[in-house]
Amino acid sequence: MKRFTLIFIPYIWLAALFLVPFLIVVKISLSDTALAIPPYKPALDLAQGWAGLMAFLGDLDFENFTFLAEDDLYWKAYLSSLKIATISTILTLLIGYPIAYSMTRAAEEWRPTLLMLIILPFWTSFLIRVYSWMGILGQEGLLNQLLLWLHVISEPLKIMNTPTAVYIGIVYTYLPFLVLPIYAALDKLDDNLLEAAEDLGCSRFKAFWLVTIPLSMNGIVAGCFLVFIPALGEFVIPSLLGGSQTLMIGKVLWEEFFSNRDWPVASAVAVILLLILIIPIILFQRNQQKQRESEG
Amino acid sequence: MAQNGNKQVFSPWTDPSAKPLIQFKNVTKKFGEFVAIDDLSIDIFEREFFALLGPSGCGKTTLMRMLAGFETPTTGTILLSGQDISPIPPNKRAVNMMFQSYALFPHLSIWDNIAFGLRREGGSKDAIAARVEDMLRLTRLTKFARRKPHQISGGQRQRVALARSLAKAPKLLLLDEPLGALDKKLRQDTQFELMDIQEKTGTTFVIVTHDQEEAMTVASRVAVMDEGRMIQVDTPDRIYEAPNSVYVADFIGEVNIIQGSASQSGDTVDITFAEGQPTIRGTTDKKFANGEKIAFAIRPEKVSISAEKPDDMENALQGKILDIAYLGNISTYHVELPNGQIIKSQIANTRRISRRIFTWEDTVWVSFTDTAGILLKV
Ligand SMILES: Nc1ncnc2c1ncn2[C@@H]1O[C@H](COP(=O)(O)OP(=O)(O)OP(=O)(O)O)[C@@H](O)[C@H]1O
Ligand SMILES: [Mg+2]
C-alpha cells in the first residue's frame, strides 16, 4: 500500500500540473476563435448532458493545425527555433564544460564559493538581467563604448536586435543549468582513474578524452537538455534582444495569444511545440535512468 | 623463500657488483608538514619479489606512487636502471601499478579495462585480443569479460585490476595489496601464479601486503616499514628468525617478549627478568653491557610445554595454563609465570582435541633451548 502511494504521488502531480492543463490546451487548439470570453467556441455545456457533450465534440476540428501547416511563417519559426536552440546549446557547452572542469580542479576550500558564484545570478530577476544585456549590447551600450575606447573597433558593432544578441542572452541565462550537472558528474570522478589511465600509457590529454569525458557524459547530456528544452520555447530573450529579425516560435506563440487574441491557433502552436519537445524530453529521461542504473 | 630448492640461490643484494633496478637515495616525502617517507634509502634488484610490510599509514602506498610517478620526492632521488626518473611522466615509465582502490574504469567492460593499456601501445587487434584472453584466463574472469565493474564482486574486481596491470608485462610491477579481497584458496593460487609470471617474464615486483604469510611465501625480500622508514629489509627467513628490533619481531608473526637485564660472558647472555625466577640463557653475537636492559624474543612454536621439568633444555620455567587457543592444526597455550609474565607456546595438534594432555589451570613447564630465542636491544 505504501509502495502504491509512493508511485502514485508523482503521477498525481504529473496529472494535475501537466496532463490536465495540456488537455485543456489541446481542447482549445481544436476550437475556433470567437468574440467571446473566453475567446473561443464551442463551450462545453454540461447542463445539457450527453447531447451537449456530443454537440461539443462535433464542433471540434483540426482546422488550426491545417492552418499552421499551410502558413510557412510557422514552419520557419519552428526551424529557426530549433536552429537557435541547438547552436546556443553547443555554445553553452563549449563555455560551460571548461567552467565546470576548472571548478572541480580548484582547491577544495574554494569550491563552495565558486558554486555560489554560478548560482548567484538567480538572485536577480531574470527580466532585469535580460534588460541589462540591452544596456550592454546596444549601439551606445557598454560593450561598444569599451571597444571603441580600446580602439578595437572604429564604428559601433550592431549586436542588439540580431541573432548574436539572442545567442548571448540564451548562453548567459542557461549557463548555470549546464554547469551544475557537469560539475556534479566531474566532482564524483575518482582521481585514481586518471592516474590509472596515465599509468597505462595515456597522456594527460588522452586520459581526459578517454576517462573524464565519458564519465561526465551523463552530466553533459543532462546539462544540454536543460539548456535545449527551455531555449527552444524561449520568448523573452528573442523579444527583448532579438528584435524583429529573429523568428522564434515562443515569440510567435506570445503574439498569437496576446496580440491577435487567437487562442486556438496559439494553442495549436503550443501543442506542436510540445510534440517537438517530447523527443528530447524522452531522451533526457532515458539518460537519467541509465545514469541511475549505472550507479546502482 | 621463493627461490630455494635446486635452483641457484637468488640474492643479488649480497653481490656488490650487482646493479640495482631501483634505487631510493635519501628520499623524503612530505605532505605539508607531515613526513610520509623519512630519508629512505633502498636498492631493489631486477627479478626481485619485494614485499612491503607495515602498519596502516606507514607510507607504503606513497612509496609506490613515487615509483609510478604520481608523487615526486620532496628531497632525494629515485633511480630506475641508474636513471633519475623524476622528469619522466607516469605514462612514459615502464612501470605499471595496481591501485589499492583498483581504479577500474566504470564505463568500460572488464574486457576493455584489461585491453586499455594494450591499446595505448598500438598493437594489432588480434594481438591485443589474445593477450586479454590470456589475462582473463589467468585471473579466471573469462565468464565476466562483458560485464561492467559494478556488476561483479569485490574479489573479481581485484582480479580485474591485477589483470589490467599485468597485461602490459611491464619491467616493474607495483601491486598495492593485490590479493586482500580474495579467499584463502584463490589467494594462494594467485600467489603461485604471480610467482610463476615473475619466473617467466622476469618482471620485478614490488608488492604491498598486510598478510605476513603472503609476504613470506612470495617475497625474495621483505621490508618492514614504520612511520616512513625502513626498519629492516631482509629475506623472509631472516626477518622471521633474526629480527633486528623488538618492533620487527613483534610485527611479524607471534612472539614472546621478555624484558630483563643482561649479564654477558662470551656469546652467552643470562637475563634476569623477575624476582624469584631463574635467569633465561640465550646466545648472541652482539655485545651487551652488564645490567643493560634488553629484550628476549622467542617464537611460540619454539617453546615446548611439559608436565615434568625437562632436563635437556637450558631454560625451563614453571607456570599455569591460563588459556588455550585452538586453531585447528595447532593450539596456542598461554602460560602465566608467577610474576605475571605470559608465555605463549604453540603445539601441533597431533592428537584429537578430546585427547589433549593439558587443560586450563594445569601447572606446566615451558622450556626452550638457549639458541631458540633472540636478544634485542630496547
Ligand atoms: N595526498 C596526501 N596528503 C596528505 N597526506 C597524505 C597524502 N597521501 C598520504 N598521506 C599520508 O601519508 C601517510 C602514508 O600514507 P600511505 O597511503 O602511504 O599509507 P599506507 O602505508 O599505504 O597505509 P595503508 O596500509 O593504510 O594503505 C599517511 O599518514 C597518510 O595520511
Ligand atoms: Mg596503502
XYZ file of C-alpha atoms and ligand atoms in Angstrom:
706
model
C 0.000 0.000 0.000
C 2.830 2.319 0.880
C 4.535 1.413 -2.349
C 1.361 2.145 -4.209
C 1.051 5.679 -2.796
C 4.723 6.328 -3.350
C 4.386 5.532 -7.008
C 1.145 7.415 -7.392
C 2.114 10.707 -5.815
C 4.355 11.676 -8.729
C 1.676 10.551 -11.171
C -0.985 12.620 -9.464
C 1.435 15.507 -9.521
C 2.076 14.984 -13.209
C -1.622 14.656 -13.983
C -2.570 17.802 -12.064
C 0.237 20.028 -13.249
C 0.876 18.761 -16.720
C -1.721 16.428 -18.151
C -4.853 18.384 -17.245
C -3.536 21.751 -18.464
C -2.243 20.063 -21.587
C -5.626 18.502 -22.343
C -7.242 21.915 -21.905
C -4.741 23.375 -24.361
C -5.439 20.548 -26.811
C -9.142 21.227 -26.487
C -8.657 24.915 -27.202
C -6.447 24.123 -30.168
C -9.326 22.184 -31.691
C -11.778 25.035 -31.212
C -12.488 28.145 -33.317
C -11.869 31.765 -32.421
C -14.869 33.751 -31.281
C -15.582 37.175 -29.919
C -16.393 35.967 -26.505
C -14.938 35.387 -23.112
C -13.000 33.103 -23.271
C -12.341 33.947 -26.909
C -13.164 30.634 -28.475
C -16.037 28.268 -29.058
C -17.614 25.776 -28.627
C -18.008 25.944 -24.887
C -18.808 22.755 -23.118
C -22.252 22.938 -21.614
C -22.580 20.050 -19.236
C -26.091 21.081 -18.265
C -27.365 19.545 -21.497
C -25.885 16.200 -20.615
C -24.921 13.654 -23.229
C -26.313 15.546 -26.197
C -24.406 18.659 -25.146
C -21.170 16.703 -24.961
C -21.756 15.223 -28.431
C -22.531 18.611 -29.887
C -19.397 19.971 -28.287
C -17.211 17.193 -29.691
C -18.804 17.606 -33.130
C -17.707 21.227 -33.208
C -14.040 20.414 -32.630
C -11.820 20.169 -35.704
C -8.208 20.260 -36.871
C -8.621 23.496 -38.803
C -5.931 25.300 -36.797
C -3.355 22.623 -37.440
C -4.074 22.735 -41.156
C -3.641 26.467 -40.985
C -0.273 26.095 -39.279
C 0.872 23.624 -41.898
C -0.146 25.914 -44.734
C 1.337 29.158 -43.479
C 5.112 28.877 -43.803
C 5.672 31.507 -41.102
C 5.106 28.824 -38.501
C 7.380 26.249 -40.082
C 10.115 28.827 -40.402
C 9.647 29.811 -36.781
C 9.893 26.194 -35.627
C 13.003 25.551 -37.694
C 14.609 28.787 -36.655
C 13.900 27.970 -33.001
C 15.444 24.534 -33.409
C 18.497 26.069 -35.002
C 18.885 28.752 -32.358
C 18.348 26.270 -29.518
C 20.845 23.814 -31.000
C 23.549 26.385 -31.637
C 23.136 28.007 -28.250
C 23.261 24.611 -26.543
C 26.555 23.868 -28.271
C 27.906 27.312 -27.365
C 26.812 26.905 -23.765
C 28.524 23.524 -23.616
C 31.733 24.911 -25.056
C 31.774 27.614 -22.419
C 30.229 25.659 -19.549
C 32.320 22.497 -19.651
C 35.632 24.285 -19.067
C 33.995 26.265 -16.263
C 32.705 23.112 -14.568
C 36.023 21.370 -15.133
C 38.128 24.136 -13.660
C 35.764 24.313 -10.687
C 36.498 20.678 -9.837
C 40.222 21.339 -10.228
C 40.102 24.312 -7.873
C 41.284 23.942 -4.296
C 38.749 22.216 -2.065
C 38.100 25.292 0.080
C 37.249 27.409 -2.972
C 34.624 25.141 -4.450
C 31.616 26.230 -2.378
C 32.392 29.851 -3.246
C 32.692 29.085 -6.951
C 29.457 27.131 -6.841
C 27.825 30.084 -5.132
C 29.066 32.411 -7.877
C 27.463 30.191 -10.503
C 24.123 30.299 -8.708
C 24.375 33.972 -7.717
C 22.706 35.433 -10.878
C 19.477 33.635 -9.890
C 19.162 36.079 -7.045
C 18.226 38.797 -9.505
C 15.111 38.685 -11.617
C 15.608 37.077 -14.974
C 13.896 40.013 -16.730
C 16.192 42.558 -15.134
C 19.215 40.561 -16.200
C 17.980 40.405 -19.792
C 17.229 44.128 -19.759
C 20.718 44.845 -18.537
C 22.048 42.971 -21.560
C 20.186 45.509 -23.680
C 22.258 48.159 -21.951
C 25.436 46.254 -22.599
C 24.884 45.215 -26.202
C 23.135 48.315 -27.569
C 24.523 50.733 -30.145
C 25.583 53.076 -27.345
C 25.994 50.169 -24.940
C 28.832 49.414 -22.560
C 30.424 46.853 -24.845
C 30.605 49.166 -27.840
C 31.888 52.015 -25.686
C 34.610 49.814 -24.261
C 35.691 48.503 -27.652
C 35.673 51.998 -29.139
C 37.678 53.304 -26.240
C 40.210 50.478 -26.682
C 40.308 51.277 -30.403
C 39.485 47.698 -31.243
C 36.712 48.955 -33.492
C 36.112 52.296 -35.169
C 32.345 52.038 -35.517
C 29.900 50.596 -33.039
C 29.001 46.969 -33.671
C 25.409 46.129 -34.322
C 24.703 43.349 -31.879
C 21.340 44.307 -30.440
C 18.365 43.018 -32.403
C 20.428 40.365 -34.169
C 20.611 36.610 -33.599
C 24.002 37.176 -31.939
C 22.290 39.030 -29.112
C 19.855 36.141 -28.745
C 22.715 33.650 -28.527
C 24.471 35.769 -25.956
C 21.267 36.043 -23.954
C 20.486 32.339 -24.054
C 24.050 31.235 -23.267
C 24.203 33.677 -20.382
C 20.822 32.692 -18.969
C 21.149 28.936 -19.193
C 24.837 28.536 -18.411
C 24.241 27.570 -14.747
C 21.816 24.814 -15.801
C 24.614 23.273 -17.788
C 27.492 23.909 -15.403
C 25.808 22.379 -12.366
C 25.089 18.859 -13.688
C 28.507 18.668 -15.336
C 30.149 19.853 -12.140
C 28.247 17.202 -10.195
C 29.432 14.494 -12.598
C 33.048 15.661 -12.596
C 33.086 16.052 -8.838
C 32.309 12.358 -8.424
C 35.192 11.383 -10.696
C 37.874 9.474 -8.809
C 41.334 10.956 -9.458
C 42.766 7.469 -9.244
C 41.042 6.698 -12.537
C 43.021 9.382 -14.325
C 46.183 8.158 -12.673
C 45.372 4.614 -13.742
C 44.883 5.821 -17.312
C 48.212 7.612 -17.237
C 49.843 4.614 -15.666
C 48.589 2.509 -18.565
C 50.170 4.832 -21.106
C 47.800 7.737 -21.702
C 48.989 11.299 -21.917
C 47.095 13.791 -19.765
C 45.022 14.852 -22.738
C 44.269 11.321 -23.828
C 43.252 10.413 -20.272
C 40.889 13.371 -20.281
C 39.398 12.209 -23.548
C 39.105 8.533 -22.625
C 38.132 8.830 -18.982
C 36.938 12.289 -17.982
C 34.682 12.921 -20.972
C 32.905 9.536 -20.953
C 32.462 9.643 -17.191
C 30.952 13.107 -17.326
C 28.763 12.248 -20.321
C 25.643 11.920 -18.198
C 26.228 15.401 -16.851
C 26.859 16.719 -20.345
C 23.660 15.191 -21.699
C 21.590 16.352 -18.742
C 23.033 19.864 -18.953
C 22.471 20.103 -22.694
C 18.835 19.126 -22.389
C 18.356 21.572 -19.557
C 19.537 24.263 -21.961
C 17.974 22.994 -25.174
C 14.465 22.331 -23.921
C 13.713 25.762 -22.449
C 15.731 27.538 -25.153
C 13.501 26.044 -27.837
C 10.390 27.682 -26.444
C 12.183 30.804 -25.224
C 10.352 34.044 -25.925
C 11.602 36.717 -23.516
C 15.151 36.702 -24.839
C 14.274 36.844 -28.561
C 11.618 39.510 -27.931
C 13.912 41.739 -25.896
C 17.254 41.134 -27.572
C 16.434 39.673 -30.970
C 14.224 42.397 -32.394
C 12.128 41.703 -35.447
C 14.934 39.837 -37.174
C 14.826 36.734 -35.039
C 11.973 34.408 -35.544
C 11.349 32.082 -32.645
C 8.293 30.010 -32.007
C 7.960 31.243 -28.440
C 7.623 34.764 -29.723
C 5.075 33.726 -32.372
C 3.070 31.971 -29.708
C 3.106 35.043 -27.495
C 1.922 37.248 -30.320
C -0.868 34.907 -31.364
C -2.048 34.736 -27.815
C -1.760 38.318 -26.627
C -1.695 40.460 -29.768
C -4.064 38.523 -32.002
C -6.026 37.023 -29.152
C -6.266 33.925 -31.276
C -6.242 31.365 -28.507
C -6.982 28.343 -30.665
C -4.065 28.984 -33.057
C -1.762 29.821 -30.144
C -2.787 26.553 -28.513
C -2.111 24.634 -31.708
C 1.368 26.216 -31.849
C 1.936 25.164 -28.248
C 0.756 21.598 -28.874
C 3.148 21.177 -31.769
C 5.972 22.727 -29.782
C 5.315 20.193 -27.082
C 5.307 17.333 -29.563
C 8.689 18.529 -30.825
C 9.957 18.727 -27.263
C 8.706 15.298 -26.294
C 11.503 13.595 -28.212
C 14.331 15.334 -26.340
C 12.429 15.022 -23.071
C 12.134 11.276 -23.503
C 15.817 11.079 -24.425
C 16.607 13.098 -21.321
C 14.598 10.747 -19.132
C 16.320 7.770 -20.667
C 19.703 9.316 -19.924
C 18.715 9.926 -16.308
C 17.531 6.367 -15.971
C 20.694 4.963 -17.478
C 22.700 7.036 -15.057
C 20.751 5.728 -12.100
C 21.239 2.167 -13.325
C 24.966 2.508 -13.792
C 25.268 3.926 -10.313
C 23.083 1.222 -8.824
C 61.596 -18.457 0.383
C 60.551 -18.339 -3.199
C 63.944 -19.207 -4.507
C 65.260 -22.317 -2.862
C 65.406 -25.979 -3.747
C 67.710 -26.989 -6.520
C 67.897 -23.578 -8.177
C 70.826 -21.346 -7.608
C 70.231 -19.072 -4.677
C 68.924 -15.720 -5.850
C 70.500 -12.981 -3.787
C 71.771 -10.063 -5.870
C 71.667 -7.825 -2.787
C 74.669 -9.699 -1.383
C 76.609 -9.173 -4.603
C 78.369 -5.818 -4.524
C 78.761 -5.765 -8.328
C 75.038 -6.283 -8.992
C 73.275 -3.199 -10.380
C 70.003 -2.417 -8.661
C 66.944 -1.796 -10.820
C 65.527 0.722 -8.392
C 67.465 2.903 -6.024
C 65.938 5.188 -3.457
C 68.584 7.639 -2.336
C 67.733 9.511 0.840
C 64.189 10.026 -0.315
C 61.952 12.150 1.863
C 58.340 12.885 1.033
C 56.397 15.485 2.928
C 52.725 16.350 2.640
C 52.764 19.848 4.048
C 54.470 19.420 7.393
C 53.699 15.714 7.594
C 56.634 13.434 6.796
C 55.255 10.393 4.977
C 58.620 8.994 3.842
C 61.595 9.780 6.031
C 65.087 9.809 4.484
C 64.658 6.383 2.966
C 67.367 4.572 1.001
C 66.864 1.155 -0.513
C 68.025 -0.870 -3.502
C 65.670 -3.228 -5.289
C 67.123 -5.601 -7.844
C 65.872 -6.939 -11.111
C 63.676 -10.039 -10.830
C 63.110 -9.392 -7.180
C 59.805 -10.001 -5.492
C 59.985 -7.239 -2.960
C 57.333 -7.133 -0.270
C 56.487 -4.047 1.769
C 55.014 -4.720 5.147
C 53.991 -2.217 7.753
C 51.122 -0.782 9.725
C 48.456 1.330 8.062
C 49.685 4.808 7.205
C 53.385 3.972 7.328
C 53.938 5.148 3.755
C 53.716 2.006 1.623
C 51.335 3.451 -0.939
C 53.283 6.714 -1.017
C 56.434 4.776 -1.842
C 54.647 3.018 -4.695
C 53.169 6.236 -6.010
C 56.614 7.777 -6.195
C 57.780 4.825 -8.266
C 54.774 5.070 -10.565
C 55.291 8.801 -10.972
C 52.275 10.243 -9.167
C 54.273 11.808 -6.374
C 57.674 13.407 -6.540
C 60.103 13.139 -3.651
C 60.439 16.307 -1.607
C 64.162 15.614 -1.389
C 66.350 12.780 -2.593
C 66.336 10.873 -5.869
C 64.862 7.688 -7.235
C 66.844 5.888 -9.922
C 65.418 3.313 -12.293
C 68.181 1.372 -14.085
C 70.587 4.054 -12.941
C 68.499 6.907 -14.351
C 66.835 9.595 -12.330
C 63.141 9.089 -13.026
C 61.792 12.319 -11.623
C 61.444 14.043 -15.035
C 59.700 11.040 -16.633
C 55.892 11.260 -16.597
C 53.886 8.204 -15.446
C 52.791 7.253 -18.953
C 56.395 7.032 -20.124
C 57.580 4.774 -17.319
C 57.917 1.044 -17.887
C 56.088 0.672 -14.613
C 52.524 -0.425 -14.008
C 50.658 -0.130 -10.794
C 47.733 -1.956 -9.381
C 45.868 0.546 -7.259
C 44.782 -0.198 -3.742
C 41.319 1.083 -4.708
C 41.540 -0.879 -8.004
C 40.654 2.254 -10.040
C 38.747 0.276 -12.656
C 37.128 2.338 -15.397
C 33.415 2.133 -14.581
C 32.325 2.940 -18.127
C 34.294 0.104 -19.691
C 33.672 -3.614 -19.635
C 36.100 -5.948 -17.902
C 37.485 -6.820 -21.316
C 38.044 -3.203 -22.245
C 39.555 -2.419 -18.871
C 42.187 -5.070 -19.410
C 42.730 -4.016 -23.026
C 43.078 -0.341 -22.083
C 46.844 -0.287 -21.639
C 47.459 -2.580 -24.597
C 45.508 -0.310 -26.913
C 47.690 2.633 -25.955
C 50.700 0.693 -27.204
C 49.036 0.333 -30.577
C 49.454 -3.396 -31.143
C 47.318 -5.273 -33.655
C 43.718 -6.087 -32.762
C 44.418 -9.809 -32.741
C 47.465 -9.486 -30.537
C 45.502 -7.384 -28.062
C 42.595 -9.822 -28.060
C 44.897 -12.769 -27.497
C 46.645 -11.035 -24.611
C 43.364 -10.024 -22.996
C 42.043 -13.564 -23.267
C 45.233 -14.819 -21.628
C 44.829 -12.411 -18.764
C 41.171 -13.321 -18.353
C 42.059 -16.968 -18.167
C 44.854 -16.343 -15.719
C 42.588 -14.453 -13.363
C 39.596 -16.711 -14.079
C 37.450 -13.898 -15.330
C 36.599 -15.190 -18.790
C 32.937 -15.540 -17.873
C 32.721 -11.908 -16.787
C 34.527 -10.307 -19.718
C 31.445 -8.466 -20.962
C 30.317 -7.143 -17.608
C 30.941 -3.714 -16.189
C 32.956 -3.346 -12.976
C 29.851 -2.592 -10.906
C 28.337 -5.905 -11.940
C 30.987 -8.113 -10.348
C 32.072 -8.920 -6.814
C 34.845 -7.220 -4.851
C 37.230 -10.124 -5.275
C 36.543 -10.258 -9.002
C 37.212 -6.537 -9.263
C 40.512 -7.026 -7.550
C 41.413 -9.651 -10.103
C 40.475 -7.323 -12.944
C 42.805 -4.697 -11.506
C 45.535 -7.303 -11.285
C 44.931 -8.492 -14.837
C 44.955 -4.938 -16.141
C 48.300 -4.151 -14.551
C 49.815 -7.449 -15.679
C 48.607 -7.116 -19.252
C 51.382 -4.834 -20.445
C 54.092 -7.069 -18.969
C 55.952 -4.093 -17.511
C 59.520 -4.131 -16.327
C 58.387 -3.182 -12.863
C 55.035 -4.056 -11.422
C 53.688 -2.338 -8.335
C 50.951 -4.209 -6.535
C 49.217 -2.381 -3.707
C 47.525 -5.086 -1.661
C 46.689 -7.151 -4.704
C 45.086 -10.123 -3.029
C 43.445 -8.792 0.110
C 39.870 -9.412 -1.008
C 40.387 -12.963 -2.194
C 39.525 -16.081 -0.263
C 42.412 -18.142 1.003
C 42.334 -20.737 -1.725
C 42.176 -18.249 -4.570
C 44.780 -16.115 -2.866
C 47.222 -18.987 -2.677
C 46.579 -19.900 -6.293
C 47.097 -16.312 -7.362
C 50.276 -16.066 -5.303
C 51.684 -19.013 -7.158
C 50.508 -17.524 -10.435
C 52.323 -14.317 -9.586
C 55.488 -16.188 -8.765
C 55.084 -18.117 -11.967
C 54.596 -14.952 -14.002
C 57.628 -13.469 -12.390
C 59.671 -16.536 -13.194
C 58.552 -16.469 -16.815
C 58.714 -12.771 -17.534
C 61.488 -11.679 -15.235
C 59.331 -8.796 -14.094
C 60.341 -7.140 -10.886
C 57.523 -6.999 -8.367
C 57.035 -4.624 -5.508
C 54.063 -5.752 -3.502
C 52.320 -4.262 -0.507
C 50.593 -6.711 1.729
C 49.114 -6.923 5.172
C 49.337 -10.673 5.074
C 52.656 -11.826 6.530
C 52.186 -15.317 5.318
C 51.806 -13.935 1.814
C 54.954 -11.860 2.153
C 56.770 -14.938 3.419
C 55.505 -17.105 0.577
C 56.143 -14.885 -2.398
C 58.877 -12.454 -1.467
C 62.572 -12.651 -2.153
C 62.976 -9.896 0.402
C 60.652 -8.311 2.891
C 60.855 -4.718 4.030
C 59.239 -3.849 7.328
C 58.298 -0.189 7.464
C 57.215 2.126 10.217
C 56.448 5.828 10.028
C 58.082 6.316 6.662
C 61.282 4.459 7.482
C 62.578 1.018 6.610
C 63.136 -0.784 9.877
C 64.515 -3.981 8.378
C 64.988 -5.247 4.852
C 65.876 -8.891 4.654
C 64.932 -12.299 3.333
C 61.735 -13.699 4.828
C 63.526 -16.275 6.946
C 65.935 -13.683 8.331
C 63.081 -11.307 9.095
C 61.370 -14.075 10.982
C 64.320 -15.732 12.655
C 66.604 -12.766 13.121
C 64.552 -9.610 13.523
C 66.738 -6.602 14.234
C 64.399 -4.970 16.699
C 61.536 -5.631 19.030
C 59.326 -3.769 16.546
C 60.051 -6.199 13.711
C 59.878 -9.248 15.948
C 56.539 -8.099 17.233
C 55.187 -7.072 13.835
C 55.971 -10.330 12.076
C 54.242 -13.373 13.452
C 53.639 -14.103 17.106
C 56.374 -13.620 19.615
C 57.038 -13.702 23.345
C 58.984 -10.676 24.502
C 60.657 -10.939 27.907
C 62.407 -7.819 29.136
C 65.217 -8.016 31.630
C 68.774 -7.028 32.370
C 71.734 -8.694 30.701
C 74.881 -10.223 32.015
C 77.084 -11.445 29.206
C 80.022 -13.823 29.143
C 81.322 -14.651 25.681
C 78.352 -15.261 23.452
C 76.023 -16.421 26.190
C 73.839 -13.952 27.989
C 71.855 -14.527 31.173
C 68.786 -12.399 31.554
C 67.353 -11.595 34.921
C 63.731 -10.742 34.326
C 61.885 -11.201 37.627
C 62.427 -11.767 41.326
C 62.466 -15.404 42.284
C 62.620 -16.572 38.687
C 65.574 -18.358 37.200
C 67.545 -16.364 34.609
C 66.981 -17.035 30.942
C 70.011 -18.049 28.964
C 70.412 -17.018 25.359
C 73.199 -16.782 22.830
C 74.125 -13.828 20.690
C 76.921 -12.362 18.606
C 76.086 -8.863 19.802
C 77.646 -7.129 22.782
C 75.576 -6.000 25.730
C 76.780 -4.073 28.722
C 76.331 -5.689 32.113
C 72.966 -4.777 33.557
C 71.801 -3.342 30.208
C 68.071 -3.514 29.620
C 67.411 -5.993 26.854
C 64.537 -7.939 25.355
C 64.488 -11.643 24.786
C 62.233 -12.583 21.865
C 61.132 -16.127 21.240
C 58.550 -17.512 18.836
C 55.761 -19.573 20.437
C 56.478 -22.605 18.267
C 59.978 -22.776 19.741
C 58.613 -23.072 23.267
C 57.655 -26.567 24.388
C 55.379 -27.454 27.190
C 55.600 -30.424 29.533
C 54.270 -31.725 32.844
C 57.708 -32.552 34.248
C 60.730 -30.325 34.203
C 62.756 -31.388 31.141
C 66.462 -31.882 31.779
C 67.714 -31.412 28.219
C 66.649 -27.776 27.907
C 68.742 -24.814 29.094
C 65.685 -22.831 30.022
C 62.668 -24.092 31.916
C 60.063 -22.019 33.703
C 57.092 -23.161 35.681
C 53.668 -21.627 35.199
C 49.957 -22.201 34.986
C 47.876 -22.575 31.816
C 45.710 -19.514 31.530
C 44.150 -20.023 28.159
C 44.210 -22.340 25.181
C 43.515 -21.008 21.688
C 42.547 -23.811 19.364
C 43.456 -23.027 15.731
C 42.786 -26.382 14.149
C 46.199 -27.624 13.178
C 47.883 -26.009 16.164
C 46.952 -24.765 19.615
C 48.446 -21.827 21.421
C 48.825 -22.251 25.162
C 49.051 -19.116 27.247
C 51.093 -19.934 30.316
C 51.287 -17.454 33.163
C 54.518 -17.321 35.134
C 54.363 -16.478 38.864
C 55.470 -12.884 38.114
C 52.524 -12.363 35.785
C 54.501 -12.690 32.541
C 52.604 -14.645 29.901
C 54.488 -17.099 27.708
C 52.816 -18.404 24.584
C 53.616 -21.862 23.373
C 52.422 -23.347 20.130
C 51.962 -27.058 19.858
C 50.913 -29.019 16.803
C 47.671 -30.859 17.417
C 48.827 -34.328 16.591
C 46.046 -35.799 18.714
C 42.327 -35.197 18.641
C 41.232 -32.358 20.870
C 39.487 -34.722 23.321
C 42.777 -36.475 23.999
C 44.675 -33.316 24.821
C 47.029 -33.774 27.750
C 46.903 -30.296 29.246
C 43.976 -28.211 30.176
C 43.153 -24.929 31.912
C 44.750 -24.308 35.320
C 47.282 -27.115 34.900
C 50.720 -26.382 36.250
C 53.248 -26.978 33.479
C 56.825 -26.287 32.472
C 57.620 -24.141 29.463
C 61.085 -24.772 28.087
C 63.361 -23.770 25.240
C 66.988 -24.101 24.207
C 69.490 -21.299 24.573
C 69.603 -20.766 20.781
C 65.844 -20.680 20.240
C 65.379 -17.022 21.147
C 66.974 -13.818 20.069
C 68.380 -10.962 22.109
C 67.432 -7.432 21.175
C 68.293 -4.003 22.425
C 65.370 -1.981 23.697
N 47.966 13.425 -0.562
C 48.226 13.364 0.748
N 48.132 14.455 1.531
C 48.412 14.406 2.845
N 48.776 13.296 3.495
C 48.883 12.162 2.785
C 48.619 12.134 1.382
N 48.804 10.869 0.947
C 49.174 10.155 2.032
N 49.231 10.922 3.135
C 49.631 10.499 4.473
O 50.861 9.820 4.379
C 50.882 8.684 5.230
C 51.237 7.464 4.433
O 50.155 7.157 3.586
P 50.138 5.867 2.696
O 48.928 5.928 1.860
O 51.427 5.731 2.001
O 49.969 4.734 3.800
P 49.962 3.168 3.623
O 51.191 2.651 4.257
O 49.740 2.808 2.198
O 48.722 2.739 4.506
P 47.604 1.609 4.247
O 48.218 0.330 4.682
O 46.504 2.015 5.153
O 47.239 1.652 2.813
C 49.517 8.610 5.880
O 49.616 9.097 7.192
C 48.653 9.498 5.047
O 47.671 10.137 5.834
Mg 48.153 1.998 1.162
